[in-house]
Amino acid sequence: LYWRKLYSNMPPMTAAQKRQQKQKEMDQIRSEHASYDAVHGHVGDARVAENTKIDNFLTTLGRRSCDTSADGNCLFHALLQQMRDIGGHRHIDVHDVSDLRLQLSRHILSRAADYAEYLTPCDTPSLEASDASATSRIELYCDALRRDGTYGGDVEIRAAADYFGVCIA
C-alpha cells in the first residue's frame, strides 16, 4: 500500500520509456546468462558462431559490424557510422546524434505529407486518434525524435535514406 501512495503521482510511462525499460531488463537477462555461461564454460558458443558468420558476410561486402550501447540512440549511432564509412553521398554537416536527430526531424517536418501515413496512434500516444490532425501528429513525433534516448524505427530509417540520398536496406 505504501508503494501505491509513493508512485501514484508519477505520470504514466511513454511507449519509448517502456521500450527502454524492457531493453534494460533484456540486457540484464543477457548479462546474467553470459555470466552463467562463463562460470560453466559455455562462453556463448552459439552467439560467437552467429557473430562470426555475420562478420564474415559483412567482410565479403566490404563492411564491418560495430558495437553500440543500448541507450535509445543506437539507430542514430549506426546511421552516423555508416554515413562516415560510406562517404561520398550528399554531404551534410552532421557531427553527432543530436545533430542527426535535429536534421531528420526537420526533414520529416518539411515533408510531413510524405511521412504522416507511416505514423500510427502508438507513435503519438498523447493525442487521441479522433482529434489528431496529421500535422499535429507529425509535430509531436518530431518533438520526441529530437529528444536524446528516443528510439528510432522505420520512419527514421526512411527519412535518413531520403535525406542522405541513399538506399538503406
GROMACS .gro file of C-alpha atoms in nm:
model
  169
    1LEU     CA    1   0.000   0.000   0.000
    2TYR     CA    2   0.287   0.238   0.076
    3TRP     CA    3   0.434   0.198  -0.273
    4ARG     CA    4   0.098   0.289  -0.430
    5LYS     CA    5   0.099   0.621  -0.246
    6LEU     CA    6   0.462   0.676  -0.336
    7TYR     CA    7   0.413   0.615  -0.709
    8SER     CA    8   0.056   0.738  -0.756
    9ASN     CA    9   0.174   1.088  -0.850
   10MET     CA   10   0.409   0.963  -1.120
   11PRO     CA   11   0.296   1.019  -1.480
   12PRO     CA   12   0.239   0.707  -1.691
   13MET     CA   13   0.537   0.580  -1.886
   14THR     CA   14   0.558   0.666  -2.254
   15ALA     CA   15   0.598   0.392  -2.514
   16ALA     CA   16   0.964   0.488  -2.557
   17GLN     CA   17   1.025   0.467  -2.182
   18LYS     CA   18   0.859   0.124  -2.173
   19ARG     CA   19   1.082   0.006  -2.461
   20GLN     CA   20   1.390   0.139  -2.283
   21GLN     CA   21   1.289  -0.034  -1.959
   22LYS     CA   22   1.228  -0.360  -2.147
   23GLN     CA   23   1.567  -0.324  -2.320
   24LYS     CA   24   1.738  -0.277  -1.981
   25GLU     CA   25   1.562  -0.586  -1.846
   26MET     CA   26   1.668  -0.788  -2.153
   27ASP     CA   27   2.027  -0.660  -2.122
   28GLN     CA   28   2.026  -0.769  -1.757
   29ILE     CA   29   1.900  -1.116  -1.850
   30ARG     CA   30   2.163  -1.145  -2.125
   31SER     CA   31   2.431  -1.039  -1.879
   32GLU     CA   32   2.316  -1.299  -1.627
   33HIS     CA   33   2.315  -1.568  -1.897
   34ALA     CA   34   2.662  -1.465  -2.011
   35SER     CA   35   2.789  -1.482  -1.652
   36TYR     CA   36   2.636  -1.827  -1.608
   37ASP     CA   37   2.787  -1.944  -1.936
   38ALA     CA   38   3.130  -1.810  -1.839
   39VAL     CA   39   3.119  -1.983  -1.499
   40HIS     CA   40   3.010  -2.314  -1.655
   41GLY     CA   41   3.247  -2.297  -1.953
   42HIS     CA   42   2.984  -2.237  -2.222
   43VAL     CA   43   3.105  -1.885  -2.314
   44GLY     CA   44   2.818  -1.817  -2.553
   45ASP     CA   45   2.921  -2.062  -2.826
   46ALA     CA   46   2.605  -2.007  -3.034
   47ARG     CA   47   2.634  -1.629  -3.013
   48VAL     CA   48   3.002  -1.636  -3.105
   49ALA     CA   49   2.929  -1.861  -3.403
   50GLU     CA   50   2.646  -1.637  -3.520
   51ASN     CA   51   2.855  -1.321  -3.485
   52THR     CA   52   3.140  -1.487  -3.676
   53LYS     CA   53   2.905  -1.572  -3.964
   54ILE     CA   54   2.773  -1.216  -3.971
   55ASP     CA   55   3.124  -1.068  -3.962
   56ASN     CA   56   3.237  -1.297  -4.245
   57PHE     CA   57   2.937  -1.199  -4.457
   58LEU     CA   58   2.994  -0.829  -4.393
   59THR     CA   59   3.361  -0.868  -4.485
   60THR     CA   60   3.261  -1.004  -4.826
   61LEU     CA   61   3.060  -0.683  -4.875
   62GLY     CA   62   3.346  -0.463  -4.761
   63ARG     CA   63   3.160  -0.375  -4.442
   64ARG     CA   64   3.210  -0.437  -4.072
   65SER     CA   65   2.999  -0.466  -3.761
   66CYS     CA   66   3.024  -0.213  -3.481
   67ASP     CA   67   2.916  -0.240  -3.121
   68THR     CA   68   2.691   0.028  -2.980
   69SER     CA   69   2.526   0.080  -2.645
   70ALA     CA   70   2.154   0.024  -2.597
   71ASP     CA   71   2.084   0.382  -2.493
   72GLY     CA   72   1.795   0.465  -2.724
   73ASN     CA   73   2.038   0.622  -2.970
   74CYS     CA   74   2.173   0.301  -3.126
   75LEU     CA   75   1.998   0.353  -3.461
   76PHE     CA   76   2.136   0.705  -3.488
   77HIS     CA   77   2.489   0.594  -3.393
   78ALA     CA   78   2.466   0.323  -3.660
   79LEU     CA   79   2.344   0.568  -3.924
   80LEU     CA   80   2.625   0.811  -3.844
   81GLN     CA   81   2.884   0.533  -3.854
   82GLN     CA   82   2.761   0.406  -4.189
   83MET     CA   83   2.750   0.753  -4.343
   84ARG     CA   84   3.108   0.812  -4.228
   85ASP     CA   85   3.221   0.473  -4.364
   86ILE     CA   86   3.041   0.509  -4.697
   87GLY     CA   87   3.104   0.879  -4.751
   88GLY     CA   88   3.072   1.039  -5.091
   89HIS     CA   89   2.696   1.090  -5.059
   90ARG     CA   90   2.507   1.410  -5.002
   91HIS     CA   91   2.745   1.591  -4.769
   92ILE     CA   92   2.559   1.723  -4.470
   93ASP     CA   93   2.706   1.885  -4.165
   94VAL     CA   94   2.606   1.622  -3.906
   95HIS     CA   95   2.855   1.577  -3.624
   96ASP     CA   96   2.672   1.376  -3.362
   97VAL     CA   97   2.347   1.208  -3.267
   98SER     CA   98   2.184   1.536  -3.161
   99ASP     CA   99   2.262   1.692  -3.499
  100LEU     CA  100   2.128   1.387  -3.681
  101ARG     CA  101   1.809   1.386  -3.476
  102LEU     CA  102   1.759   1.757  -3.548
  103GLN     CA  103   1.824   1.720  -3.922
  104LEU     CA  104   1.593   1.421  -3.956
  105SER     CA  105   1.314   1.589  -3.758
  106ARG     CA  106   1.342   1.897  -3.981
  107HIS     CA  107   1.335   1.676  -4.290
  108ILE     CA  108   1.025   1.490  -4.168
  109LEU     CA  109   0.851   1.819  -4.084
  110SER     CA  110   0.937   1.964  -4.425
  111ARG     CA  111   0.778   1.660  -4.592
  112ALA     CA  112   0.501   1.598  -4.341
  113ALA     CA  113   0.254   1.473  -4.601
  114ASP     CA  114   0.500   1.202  -4.709
  115TYR     CA  115   0.561   1.076  -4.356
  116ALA     CA  116   0.219   1.118  -4.194
  117GLU     CA  117   0.093   0.794  -4.344
  118TYR     CA  118   0.367   0.598  -4.166
  119LEU     CA  119   0.271   0.716  -3.818
  120THR     CA  120   0.029   0.517  -3.607
  121PRO     CA  121  -0.155   0.628  -3.292
  122CYS     CA  122   0.109   0.433  -3.095
  123ASP     CA  123   0.376   0.671  -3.228
  124THR     CA  124   0.199   0.970  -3.074
  125PRO     CA  125   0.015   0.828  -2.771
  126SER     CA  126  -0.052   1.168  -2.612
  127LEU     CA  127  -0.303   1.251  -2.887
  128GLU     CA  128  -0.646   1.097  -2.910
  129ALA     CA  129  -0.693   0.935  -3.251
  130SER     CA  130  -1.015   1.128  -3.313
  131ASP     CA  131  -0.870   1.477  -3.264
  132ALA     CA  132  -0.523   1.423  -3.407
  133SER     CA  133  -0.458   1.601  -3.734
  134ALA     CA  134  -0.172   1.472  -3.946
  135THR     CA  135   0.021   1.793  -3.883
  136SER     CA  136  -0.011   1.778  -3.505
  137ARG     CA  137   0.090   1.409  -3.504
  138ILE     CA  138   0.399   1.485  -3.711
  139GLU     CA  139   0.492   1.780  -3.489
  140LEU     CA  140   0.460   1.572  -3.172
  141TYR     CA  141   0.653   1.288  -3.331
  142CYS     CA  142   0.936   1.521  -3.433
  143ASP     CA  143   0.943   1.679  -3.086
  144ALA     CA  144   1.002   1.331  -2.944
  145LEU     CA  145   1.256   1.249  -3.215
  146ARG     CA  146   1.472   1.545  -3.112
  147ARG     CA  147   1.495   1.416  -2.753
  148ASP     CA  148   1.801   1.212  -2.664
  149GLY     CA  149   1.726   0.847  -2.597
  150THR     CA  150   1.404   0.829  -2.801
  151TYR     CA  151   1.417   0.507  -3.000
  152GLY     CA  152   1.423   0.530  -3.377
  153GLY     CA  153   1.248   0.296  -3.617
  154ASP     CA  154   1.107   0.264  -3.967
  155VAL     CA  155   1.016   0.630  -4.002
  156GLU     CA  156   1.367   0.746  -3.910
  157ILE     CA  157   1.530   0.491  -4.141
  158ARG     CA  158   1.308   0.604  -4.429
  159ALA     CA  159   1.379   0.970  -4.351
  160ALA     CA  160   1.756   0.909  -4.332
  161ALA     CA  161   1.751   0.730  -4.668
  162ASP     CA  162   1.561   1.020  -4.826
  163TYR     CA  163   1.770   1.286  -4.656
  164PHE     CA  164   2.110   1.136  -4.736
  165GLY     CA  165   2.003   1.013  -5.078
  166VAL     CA  166   2.098   0.651  -5.016
  167CYS     CA  167   1.929   0.312  -5.010
  168ILE     CA  168   1.907   0.167  -4.662
  169ALA     CA  169   1.810  -0.199  -4.680
   0.00000   0.00000   0.00000
